[in-house]
Coordinates of N, CA and C in Angstrom, one line a residue:
Chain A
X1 N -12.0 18.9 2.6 CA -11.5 18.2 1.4 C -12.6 17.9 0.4
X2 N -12.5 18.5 -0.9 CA -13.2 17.8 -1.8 C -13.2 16.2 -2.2
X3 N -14.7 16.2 -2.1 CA -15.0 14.9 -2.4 C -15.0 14.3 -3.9
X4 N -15.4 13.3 -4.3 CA -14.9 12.8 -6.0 C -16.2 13.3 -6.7
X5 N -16.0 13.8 -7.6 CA -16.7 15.1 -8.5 C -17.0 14.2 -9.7
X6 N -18.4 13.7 -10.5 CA -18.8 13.6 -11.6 C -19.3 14.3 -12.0
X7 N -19.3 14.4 -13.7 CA -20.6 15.0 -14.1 C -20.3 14.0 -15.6
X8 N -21.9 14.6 -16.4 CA -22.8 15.7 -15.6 C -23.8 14.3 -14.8
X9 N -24.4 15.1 -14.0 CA -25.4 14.3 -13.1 C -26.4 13.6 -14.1
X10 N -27.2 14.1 -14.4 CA -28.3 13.5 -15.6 C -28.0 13.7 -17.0
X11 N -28.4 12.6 -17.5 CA -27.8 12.3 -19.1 C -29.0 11.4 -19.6
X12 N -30.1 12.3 -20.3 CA -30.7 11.6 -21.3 C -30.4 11.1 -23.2
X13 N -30.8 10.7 -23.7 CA -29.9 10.3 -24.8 C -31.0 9.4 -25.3
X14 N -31.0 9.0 -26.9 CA -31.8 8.0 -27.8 C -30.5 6.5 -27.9
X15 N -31.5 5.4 -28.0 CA -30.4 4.6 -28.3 C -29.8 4.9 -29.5
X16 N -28.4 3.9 -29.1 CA -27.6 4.0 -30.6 C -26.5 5.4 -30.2
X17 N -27.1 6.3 -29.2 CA -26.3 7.4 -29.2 C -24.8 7.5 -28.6
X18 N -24.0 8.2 -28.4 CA -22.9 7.8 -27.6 C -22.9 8.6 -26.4
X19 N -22.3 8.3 -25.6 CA -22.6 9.0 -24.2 C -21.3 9.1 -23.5
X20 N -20.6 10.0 -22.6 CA -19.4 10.2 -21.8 C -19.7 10.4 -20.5
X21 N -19.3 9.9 -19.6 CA -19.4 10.3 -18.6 C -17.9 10.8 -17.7
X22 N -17.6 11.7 -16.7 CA -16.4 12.1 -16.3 C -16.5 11.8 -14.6
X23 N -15.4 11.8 -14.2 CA -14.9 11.4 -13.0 C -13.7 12.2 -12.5
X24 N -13.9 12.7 -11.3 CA -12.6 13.4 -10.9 C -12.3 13.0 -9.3
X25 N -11.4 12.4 -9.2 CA -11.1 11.3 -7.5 C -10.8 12.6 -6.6
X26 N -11.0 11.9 -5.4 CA -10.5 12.9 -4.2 C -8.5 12.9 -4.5
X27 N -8.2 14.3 -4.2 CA -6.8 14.0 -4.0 C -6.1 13.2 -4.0
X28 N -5.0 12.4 -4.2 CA -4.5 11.8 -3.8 C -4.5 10.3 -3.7
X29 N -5.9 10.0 -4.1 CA -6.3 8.9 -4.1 C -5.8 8.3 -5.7
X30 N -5.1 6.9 -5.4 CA -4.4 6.2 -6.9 C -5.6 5.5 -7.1
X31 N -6.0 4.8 -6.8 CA -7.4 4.0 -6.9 C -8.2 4.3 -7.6
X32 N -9.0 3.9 -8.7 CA -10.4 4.6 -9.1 C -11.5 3.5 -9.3
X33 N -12.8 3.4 -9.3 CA -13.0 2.6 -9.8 C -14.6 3.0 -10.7
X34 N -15.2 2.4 -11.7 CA -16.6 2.7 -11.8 C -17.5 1.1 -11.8
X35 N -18.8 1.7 -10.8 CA -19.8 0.8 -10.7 C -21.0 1.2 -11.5
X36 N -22.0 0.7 -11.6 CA -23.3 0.4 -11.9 C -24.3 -0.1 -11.6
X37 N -25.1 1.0 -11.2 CA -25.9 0.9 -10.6 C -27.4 0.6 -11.0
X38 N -28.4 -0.7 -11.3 CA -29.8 -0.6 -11.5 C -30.7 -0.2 -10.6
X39 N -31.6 0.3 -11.0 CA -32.9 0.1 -9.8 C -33.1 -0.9 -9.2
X40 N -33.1 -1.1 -7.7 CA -33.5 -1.7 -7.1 C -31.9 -2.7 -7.0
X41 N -30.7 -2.3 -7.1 CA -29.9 -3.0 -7.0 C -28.7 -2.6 -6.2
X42 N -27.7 -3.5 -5.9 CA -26.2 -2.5 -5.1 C -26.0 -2.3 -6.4
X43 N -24.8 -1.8 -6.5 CA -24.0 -1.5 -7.6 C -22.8 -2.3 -8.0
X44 N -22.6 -2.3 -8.8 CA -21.7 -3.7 -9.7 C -20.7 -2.9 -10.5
X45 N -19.2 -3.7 -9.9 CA -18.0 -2.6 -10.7 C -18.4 -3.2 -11.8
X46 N -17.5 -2.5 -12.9 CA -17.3 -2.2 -14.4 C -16.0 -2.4 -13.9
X47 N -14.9 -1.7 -13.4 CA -13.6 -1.2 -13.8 C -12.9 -0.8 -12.7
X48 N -11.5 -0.9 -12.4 CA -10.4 -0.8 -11.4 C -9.5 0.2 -12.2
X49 N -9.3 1.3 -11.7 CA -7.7 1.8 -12.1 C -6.8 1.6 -10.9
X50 N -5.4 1.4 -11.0 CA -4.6 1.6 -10.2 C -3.5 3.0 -10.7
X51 N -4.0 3.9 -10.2 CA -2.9 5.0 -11.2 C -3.9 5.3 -12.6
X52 N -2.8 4.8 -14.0 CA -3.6 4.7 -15.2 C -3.8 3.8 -15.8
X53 N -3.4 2.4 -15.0 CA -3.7 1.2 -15.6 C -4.9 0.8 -15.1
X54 N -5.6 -0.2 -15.9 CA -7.3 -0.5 -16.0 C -6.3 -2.2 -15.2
X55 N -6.3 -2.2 -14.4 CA -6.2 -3.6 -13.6 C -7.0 -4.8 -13.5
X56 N -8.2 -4.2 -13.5 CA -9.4 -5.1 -13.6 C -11.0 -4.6 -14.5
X57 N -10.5 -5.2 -15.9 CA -11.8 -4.7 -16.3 C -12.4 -5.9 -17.0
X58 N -12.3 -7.0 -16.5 CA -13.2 -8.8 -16.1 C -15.0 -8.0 -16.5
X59 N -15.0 -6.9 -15.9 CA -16.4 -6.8 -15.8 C -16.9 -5.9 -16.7
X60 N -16.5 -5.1 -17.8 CA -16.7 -4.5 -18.5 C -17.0 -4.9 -19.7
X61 N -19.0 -4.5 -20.0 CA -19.0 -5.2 -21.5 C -18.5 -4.3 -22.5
X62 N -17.1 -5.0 -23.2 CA -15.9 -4.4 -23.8 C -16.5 -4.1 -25.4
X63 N -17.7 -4.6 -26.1 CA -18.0 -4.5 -27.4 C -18.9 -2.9 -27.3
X64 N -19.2 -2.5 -26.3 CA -19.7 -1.1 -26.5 C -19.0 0.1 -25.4
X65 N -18.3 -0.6 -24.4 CA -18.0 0.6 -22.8 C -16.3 0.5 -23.4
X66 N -15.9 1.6 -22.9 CA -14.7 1.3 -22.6 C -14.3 2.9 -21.8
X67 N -13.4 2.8 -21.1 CA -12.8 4.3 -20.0 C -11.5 4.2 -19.9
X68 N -11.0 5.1 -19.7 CA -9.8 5.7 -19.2 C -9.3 6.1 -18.8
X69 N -8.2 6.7 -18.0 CA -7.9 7.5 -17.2 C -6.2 7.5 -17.1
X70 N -6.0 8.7 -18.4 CA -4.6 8.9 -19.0 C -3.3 9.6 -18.3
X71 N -3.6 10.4 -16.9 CA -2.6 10.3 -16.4 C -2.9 10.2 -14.9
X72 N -3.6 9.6 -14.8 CA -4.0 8.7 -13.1 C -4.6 9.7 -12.8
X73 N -5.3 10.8 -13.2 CA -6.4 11.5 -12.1 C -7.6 11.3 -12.9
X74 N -8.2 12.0 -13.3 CA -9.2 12.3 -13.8 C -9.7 10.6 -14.6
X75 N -11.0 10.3 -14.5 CA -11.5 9.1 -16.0 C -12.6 9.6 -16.6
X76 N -12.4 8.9 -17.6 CA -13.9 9.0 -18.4 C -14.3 8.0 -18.9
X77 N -16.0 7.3 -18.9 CA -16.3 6.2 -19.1 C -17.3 6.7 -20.1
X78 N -17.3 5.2 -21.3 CA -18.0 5.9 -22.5 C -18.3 4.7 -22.6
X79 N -20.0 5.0 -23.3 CA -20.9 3.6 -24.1 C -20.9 4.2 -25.4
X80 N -20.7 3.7 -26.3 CA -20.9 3.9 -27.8 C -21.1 2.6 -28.7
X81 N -22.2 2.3 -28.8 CA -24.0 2.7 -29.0 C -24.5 2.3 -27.8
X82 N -25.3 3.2 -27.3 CA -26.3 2.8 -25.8 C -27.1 2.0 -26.4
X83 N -27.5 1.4 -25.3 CA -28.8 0.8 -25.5 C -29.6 1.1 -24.6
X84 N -31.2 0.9 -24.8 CA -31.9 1.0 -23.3 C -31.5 -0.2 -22.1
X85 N -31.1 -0.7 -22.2 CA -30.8 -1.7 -21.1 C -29.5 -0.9 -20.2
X86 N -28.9 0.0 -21.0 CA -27.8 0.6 -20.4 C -28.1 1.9 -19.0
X87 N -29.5 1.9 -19.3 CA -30.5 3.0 -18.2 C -29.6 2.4 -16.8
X88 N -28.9 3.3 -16.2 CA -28.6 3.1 -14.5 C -27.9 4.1 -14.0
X89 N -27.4 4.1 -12.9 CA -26.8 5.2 -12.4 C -25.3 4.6 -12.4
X90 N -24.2 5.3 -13.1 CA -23.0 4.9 -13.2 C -21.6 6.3 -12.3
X91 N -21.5 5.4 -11.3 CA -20.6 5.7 -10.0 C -19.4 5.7 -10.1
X92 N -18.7 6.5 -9.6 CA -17.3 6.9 -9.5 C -16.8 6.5 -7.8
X93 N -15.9 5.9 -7.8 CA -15.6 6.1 -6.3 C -14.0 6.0 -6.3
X94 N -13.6 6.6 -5.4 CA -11.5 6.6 -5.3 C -11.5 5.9 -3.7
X95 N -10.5 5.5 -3.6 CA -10.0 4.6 -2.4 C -8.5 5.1 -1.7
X96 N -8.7 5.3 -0.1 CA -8.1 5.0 0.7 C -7.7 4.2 1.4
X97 N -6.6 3.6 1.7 CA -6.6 2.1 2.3 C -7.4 0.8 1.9
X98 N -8.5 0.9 2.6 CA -9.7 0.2 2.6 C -10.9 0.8 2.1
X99 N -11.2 1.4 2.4 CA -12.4 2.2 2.2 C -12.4 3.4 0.8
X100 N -13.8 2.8 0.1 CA -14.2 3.6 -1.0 C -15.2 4.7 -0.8
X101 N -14.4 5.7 -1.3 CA -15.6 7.1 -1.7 C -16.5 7.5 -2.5
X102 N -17.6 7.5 -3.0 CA -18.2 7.4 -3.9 C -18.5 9.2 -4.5
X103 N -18.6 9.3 -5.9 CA -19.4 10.3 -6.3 C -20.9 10.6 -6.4
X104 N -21.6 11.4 -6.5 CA -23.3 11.4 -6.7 C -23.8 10.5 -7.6
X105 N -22.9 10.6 -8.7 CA -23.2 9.4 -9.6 C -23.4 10.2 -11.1
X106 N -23.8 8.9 -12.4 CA -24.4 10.2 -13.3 C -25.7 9.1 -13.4
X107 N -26.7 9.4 -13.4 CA -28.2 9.1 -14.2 C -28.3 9.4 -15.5
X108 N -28.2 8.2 -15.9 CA -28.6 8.0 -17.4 C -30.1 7.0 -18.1
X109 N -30.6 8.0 -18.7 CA -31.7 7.6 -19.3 C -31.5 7.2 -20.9
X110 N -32.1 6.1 -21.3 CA -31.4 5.4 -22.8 C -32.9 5.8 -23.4
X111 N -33.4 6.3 -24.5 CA -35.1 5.9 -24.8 C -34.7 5.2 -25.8
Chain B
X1 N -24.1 -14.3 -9.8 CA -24.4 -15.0 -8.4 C -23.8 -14.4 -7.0
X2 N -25.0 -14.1 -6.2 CA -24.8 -13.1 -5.2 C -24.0 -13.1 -4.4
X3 N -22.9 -12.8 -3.5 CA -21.9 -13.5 -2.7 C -22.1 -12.4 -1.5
X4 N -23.2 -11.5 -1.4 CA -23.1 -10.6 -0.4 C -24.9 -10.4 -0.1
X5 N -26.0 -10.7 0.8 CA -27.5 -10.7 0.3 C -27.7 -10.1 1.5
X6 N -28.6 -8.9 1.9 CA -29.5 -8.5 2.6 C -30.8 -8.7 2.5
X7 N -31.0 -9.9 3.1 CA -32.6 -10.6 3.0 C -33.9 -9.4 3.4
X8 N -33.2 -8.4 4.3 CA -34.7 -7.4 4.4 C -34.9 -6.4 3.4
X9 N -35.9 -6.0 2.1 CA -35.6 -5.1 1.7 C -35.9 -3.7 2.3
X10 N -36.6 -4.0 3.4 CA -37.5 -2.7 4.1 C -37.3 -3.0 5.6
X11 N -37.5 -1.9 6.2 CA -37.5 -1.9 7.6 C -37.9 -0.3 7.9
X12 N -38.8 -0.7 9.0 CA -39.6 0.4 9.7 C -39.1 0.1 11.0
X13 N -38.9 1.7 12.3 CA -38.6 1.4 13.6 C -38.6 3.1 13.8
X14 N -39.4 3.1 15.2 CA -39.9 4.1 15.7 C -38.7 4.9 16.1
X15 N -38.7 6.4 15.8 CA -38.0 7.1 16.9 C -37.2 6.9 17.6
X16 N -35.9 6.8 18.0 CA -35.3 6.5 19.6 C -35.1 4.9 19.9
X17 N -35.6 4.0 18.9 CA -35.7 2.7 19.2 C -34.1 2.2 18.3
X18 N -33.9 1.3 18.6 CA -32.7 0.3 17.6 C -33.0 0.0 16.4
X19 N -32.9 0.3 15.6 CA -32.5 -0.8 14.0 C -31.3 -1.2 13.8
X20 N -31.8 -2.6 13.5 CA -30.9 -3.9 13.6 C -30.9 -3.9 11.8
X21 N -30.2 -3.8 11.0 CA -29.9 -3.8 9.6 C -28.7 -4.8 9.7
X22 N -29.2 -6.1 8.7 CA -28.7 -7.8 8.7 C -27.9 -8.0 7.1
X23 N -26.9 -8.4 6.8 CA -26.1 -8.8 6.4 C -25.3 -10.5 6.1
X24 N -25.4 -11.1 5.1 CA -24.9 -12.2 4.9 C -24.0 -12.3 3.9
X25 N -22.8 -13.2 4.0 CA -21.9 -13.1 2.7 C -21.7 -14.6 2.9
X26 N -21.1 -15.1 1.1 CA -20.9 -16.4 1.0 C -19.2 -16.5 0.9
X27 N -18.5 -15.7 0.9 CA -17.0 -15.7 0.4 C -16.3 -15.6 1.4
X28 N -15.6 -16.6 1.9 CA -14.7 -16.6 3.4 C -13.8 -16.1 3.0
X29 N -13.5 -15.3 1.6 CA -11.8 -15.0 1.2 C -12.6 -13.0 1.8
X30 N -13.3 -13.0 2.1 CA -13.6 -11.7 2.5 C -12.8 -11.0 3.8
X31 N -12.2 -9.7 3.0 CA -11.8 -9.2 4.7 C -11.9 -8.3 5.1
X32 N -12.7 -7.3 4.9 CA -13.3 -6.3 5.2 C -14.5 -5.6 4.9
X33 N -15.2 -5.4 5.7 CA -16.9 -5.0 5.5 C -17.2 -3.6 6.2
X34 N -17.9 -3.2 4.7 CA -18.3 -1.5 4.8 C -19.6 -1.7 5.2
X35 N -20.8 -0.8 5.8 CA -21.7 -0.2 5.0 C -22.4 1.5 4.9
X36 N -22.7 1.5 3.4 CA -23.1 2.4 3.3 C -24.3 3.2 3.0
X37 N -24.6 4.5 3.4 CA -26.0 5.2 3.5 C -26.4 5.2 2.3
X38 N -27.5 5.5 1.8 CA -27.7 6.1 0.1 C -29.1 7.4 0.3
X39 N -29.3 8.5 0.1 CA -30.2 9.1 0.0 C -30.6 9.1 -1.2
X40 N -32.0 9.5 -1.9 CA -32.8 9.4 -3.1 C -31.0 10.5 -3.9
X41 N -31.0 10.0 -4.6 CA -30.6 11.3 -6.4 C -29.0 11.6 -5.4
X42 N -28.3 10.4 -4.6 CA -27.1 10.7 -4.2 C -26.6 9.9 -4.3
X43 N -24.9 9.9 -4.0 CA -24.3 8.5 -4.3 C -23.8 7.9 -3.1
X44 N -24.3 6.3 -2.7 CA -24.1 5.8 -1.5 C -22.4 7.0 -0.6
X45 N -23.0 6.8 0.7 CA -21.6 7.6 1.9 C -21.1 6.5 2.7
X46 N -20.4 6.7 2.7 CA -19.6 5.7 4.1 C -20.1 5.8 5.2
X47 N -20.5 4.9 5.9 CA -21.0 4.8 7.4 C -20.0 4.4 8.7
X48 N -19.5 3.4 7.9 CA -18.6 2.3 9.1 C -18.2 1.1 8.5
X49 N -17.1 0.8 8.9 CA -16.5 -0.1 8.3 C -16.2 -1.3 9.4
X50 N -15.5 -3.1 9.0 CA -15.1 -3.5 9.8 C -14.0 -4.3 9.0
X51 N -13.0 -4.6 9.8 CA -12.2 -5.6 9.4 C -12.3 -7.4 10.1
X52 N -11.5 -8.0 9.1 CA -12.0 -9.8 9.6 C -11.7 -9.8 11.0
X53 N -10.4 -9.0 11.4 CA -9.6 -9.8 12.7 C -10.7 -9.4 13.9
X54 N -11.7 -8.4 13.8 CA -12.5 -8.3 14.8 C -13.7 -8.2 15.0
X55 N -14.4 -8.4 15.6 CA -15.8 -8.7 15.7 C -17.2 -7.4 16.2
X56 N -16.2 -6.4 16.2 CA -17.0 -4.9 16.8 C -16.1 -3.9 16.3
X57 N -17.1 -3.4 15.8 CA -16.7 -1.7 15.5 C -17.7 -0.9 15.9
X58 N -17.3 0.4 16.6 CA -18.3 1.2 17.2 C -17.9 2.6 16.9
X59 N -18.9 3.4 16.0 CA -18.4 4.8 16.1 C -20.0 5.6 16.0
X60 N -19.7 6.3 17.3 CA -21.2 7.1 17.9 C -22.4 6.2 17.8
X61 N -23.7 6.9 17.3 CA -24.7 5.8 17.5 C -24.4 4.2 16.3
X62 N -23.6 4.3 15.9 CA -23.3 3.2 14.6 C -22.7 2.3 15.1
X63 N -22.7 1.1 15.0 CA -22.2 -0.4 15.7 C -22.1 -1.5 14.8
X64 N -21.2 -2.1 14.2 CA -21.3 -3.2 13.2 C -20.5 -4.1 14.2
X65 N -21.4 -5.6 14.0 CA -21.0 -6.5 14.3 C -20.3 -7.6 12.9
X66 N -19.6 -8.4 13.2 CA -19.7 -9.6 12.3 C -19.3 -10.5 13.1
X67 N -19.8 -11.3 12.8 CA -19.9 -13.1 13.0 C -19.1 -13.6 11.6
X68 N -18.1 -14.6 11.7 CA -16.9 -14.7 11.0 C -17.8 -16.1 10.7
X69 N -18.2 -17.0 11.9 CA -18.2 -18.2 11.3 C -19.2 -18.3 10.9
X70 N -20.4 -17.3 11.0 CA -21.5 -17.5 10.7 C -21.7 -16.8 9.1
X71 N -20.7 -15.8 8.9 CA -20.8 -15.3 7.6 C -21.7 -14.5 7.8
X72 N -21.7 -13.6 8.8 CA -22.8 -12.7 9.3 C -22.5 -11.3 10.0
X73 N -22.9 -10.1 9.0 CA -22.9 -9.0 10.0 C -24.1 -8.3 10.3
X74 N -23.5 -7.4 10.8 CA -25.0 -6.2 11.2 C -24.8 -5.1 11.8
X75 N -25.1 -3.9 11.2 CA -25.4 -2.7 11.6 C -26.7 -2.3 12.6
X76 N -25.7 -1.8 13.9 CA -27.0 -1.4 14.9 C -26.6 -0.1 14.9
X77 N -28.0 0.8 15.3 CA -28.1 2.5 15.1 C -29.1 2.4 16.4
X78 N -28.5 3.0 17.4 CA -29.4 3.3 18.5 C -28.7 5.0 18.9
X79 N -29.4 5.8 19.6 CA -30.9 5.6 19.2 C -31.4 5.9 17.6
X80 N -32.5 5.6 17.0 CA -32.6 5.7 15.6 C -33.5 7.2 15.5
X81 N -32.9 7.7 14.4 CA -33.5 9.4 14.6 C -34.4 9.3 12.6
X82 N -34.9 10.2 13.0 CA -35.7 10.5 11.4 C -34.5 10.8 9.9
X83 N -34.1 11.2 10.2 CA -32.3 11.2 9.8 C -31.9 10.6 8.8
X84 N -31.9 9.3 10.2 CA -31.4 7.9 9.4 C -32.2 7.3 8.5
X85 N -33.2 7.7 7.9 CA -34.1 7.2 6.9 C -33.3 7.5 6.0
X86 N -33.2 6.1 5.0 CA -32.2 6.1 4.1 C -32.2 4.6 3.8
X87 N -31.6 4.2 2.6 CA -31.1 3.1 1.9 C -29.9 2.5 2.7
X88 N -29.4 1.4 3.3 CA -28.4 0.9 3.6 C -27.7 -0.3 3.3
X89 N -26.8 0.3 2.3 CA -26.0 -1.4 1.7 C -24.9 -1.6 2.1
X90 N -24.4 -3.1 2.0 CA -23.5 -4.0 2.8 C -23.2 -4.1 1.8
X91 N -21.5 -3.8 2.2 CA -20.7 -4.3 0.6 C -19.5 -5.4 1.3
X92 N -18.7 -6.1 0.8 CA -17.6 -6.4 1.3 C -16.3 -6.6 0.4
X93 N -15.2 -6.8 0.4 CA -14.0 -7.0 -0.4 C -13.1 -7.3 0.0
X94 N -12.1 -8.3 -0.9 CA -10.9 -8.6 -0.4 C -9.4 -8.1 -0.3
X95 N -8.4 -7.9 0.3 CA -7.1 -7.0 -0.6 C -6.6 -7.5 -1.7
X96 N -6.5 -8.6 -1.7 CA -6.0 -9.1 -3.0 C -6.8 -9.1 -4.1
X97 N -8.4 -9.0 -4.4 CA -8.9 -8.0 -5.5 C -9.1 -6.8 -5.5
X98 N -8.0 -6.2 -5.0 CA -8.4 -4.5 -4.6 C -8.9 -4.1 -4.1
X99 N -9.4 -4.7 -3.1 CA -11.1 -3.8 -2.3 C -12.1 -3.8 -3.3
X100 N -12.0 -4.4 -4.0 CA -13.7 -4.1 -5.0 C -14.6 -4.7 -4.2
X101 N -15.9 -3.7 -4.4 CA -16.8 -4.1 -3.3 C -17.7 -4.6 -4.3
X102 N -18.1 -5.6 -3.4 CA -19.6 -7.1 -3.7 C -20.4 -6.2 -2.9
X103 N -21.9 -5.5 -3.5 CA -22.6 -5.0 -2.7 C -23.9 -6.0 -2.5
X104 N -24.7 -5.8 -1.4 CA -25.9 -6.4 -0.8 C -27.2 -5.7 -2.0
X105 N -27.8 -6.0 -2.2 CA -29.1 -5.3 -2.6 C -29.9 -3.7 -2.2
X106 N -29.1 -3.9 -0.4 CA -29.9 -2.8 0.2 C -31.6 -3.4 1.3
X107 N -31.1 -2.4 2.1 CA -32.2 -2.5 3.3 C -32.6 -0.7 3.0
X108 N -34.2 -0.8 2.7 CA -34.7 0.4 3.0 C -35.3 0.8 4.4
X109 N -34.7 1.6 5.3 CA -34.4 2.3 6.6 C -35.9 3.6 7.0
X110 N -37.3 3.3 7.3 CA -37.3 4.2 7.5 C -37.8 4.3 9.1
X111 N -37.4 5.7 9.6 CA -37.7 6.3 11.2 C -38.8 6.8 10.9
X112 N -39.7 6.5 12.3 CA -41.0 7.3 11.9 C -41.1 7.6 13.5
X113 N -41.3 9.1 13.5 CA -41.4 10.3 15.1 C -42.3 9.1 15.7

């Protein structure tokens, strides 16, 4: 079984720029979610999908992020304008029951 | 404000010996606890999971305890192999917020022959 697929892996970029990132869940899985990750940190959701509704996005700073995910599979999360503070690794994971799957992630660098 | 803290950030343990990887949470509305591996440039894996109603989960060398009243778990790996060098974080979540996971900071894991 394929596991939940991002890309692209590394994403350098200048501030101010805009950036996409993509997400594709394991089969079957309704769940989606994306975290953020700093150095030296766990990772901290952003965002819940259930299907293609954003259920919980309490945690998303909403004046530059915002994501998607228009017919329950696939999302994409977007910063438009980065900042450097935005530098982290930003995770995809889909959910079974209980338990979350994660993607490799994408590494993003802001200069 | 942290509701999930892994006080060790490092840990070293020989070969073949136990690592004991420690866990604390502050949220009693919690009811199920993961944790997971992380290698360098990958995205944390599933290890083992537990739920509230029990106090042991056991799969091969992987062993999570929790302590309910104490707000306490912990991942035991015996025997510990070179392998298992790796990042290990403790997340936990409720059903009624979706499972979103509160992660720990991370315990850095390493085996040395």
């Amino acid at each position: 079984e394929a596991g939940v697929v991002q890309s692209p892996r590394y994403k350098i970029i200048e501030k101010k720029q805009p950036v996409a990132f993509w997400c594709n869940p394991i089969s079957g899985h309704n769940t989606l979610y994306w975290y953020r990750q700093n150095l030296g940190q766990g990772p901290e959701l952003l965002i819940r999908y259930e299907n293609e509704e954003a259920v919980d996005d309490s945690q998303l700073p909403k004046d530059r992020f915002s994501a998607e995910r228009l017919k329950g599979v696939d999302s994409t999360l977007k910063i438009q304008p980065a900042e450097l503070g935005d530098s982290a690794v930003y995770l995809c994971a889909s959910r079974q029951v209980e338990t979350q799957y994660f993607g490799p992630g994408t590494r993003l660098l802001v200069l | 404000d942290q509701q999930v803290k892994q006080n060790s950030p490092s840990l070293s343990v020989q070969e073949g010996r136990i690592s004991i990887l420690n866990c604390d949470y502050t949220n009693s509305m919690f009811d199920y606890f993961l944790w997971y591996k992380k290698y360098p440039a990958e995205g944390p894996t599933f290890l083992i999971s537990i739920s509230s109603i029990k106090d042991k989960n056991e799969d091969g060398r992987f062993t999570v305890f929790l302590n309910k009243s104490a707000k306490h778990l912990s991942l035991h790996i015996v025997p510990s192999q070179p392998g298992d060098s790796a990042v290990y974080f403790c997340a936990a979540s409720e059903v009624n917020s979706g499972y979103e996971l509160n992660f720990g900071k991370g315990t850095s894991l390493l085996v040395t022959p």
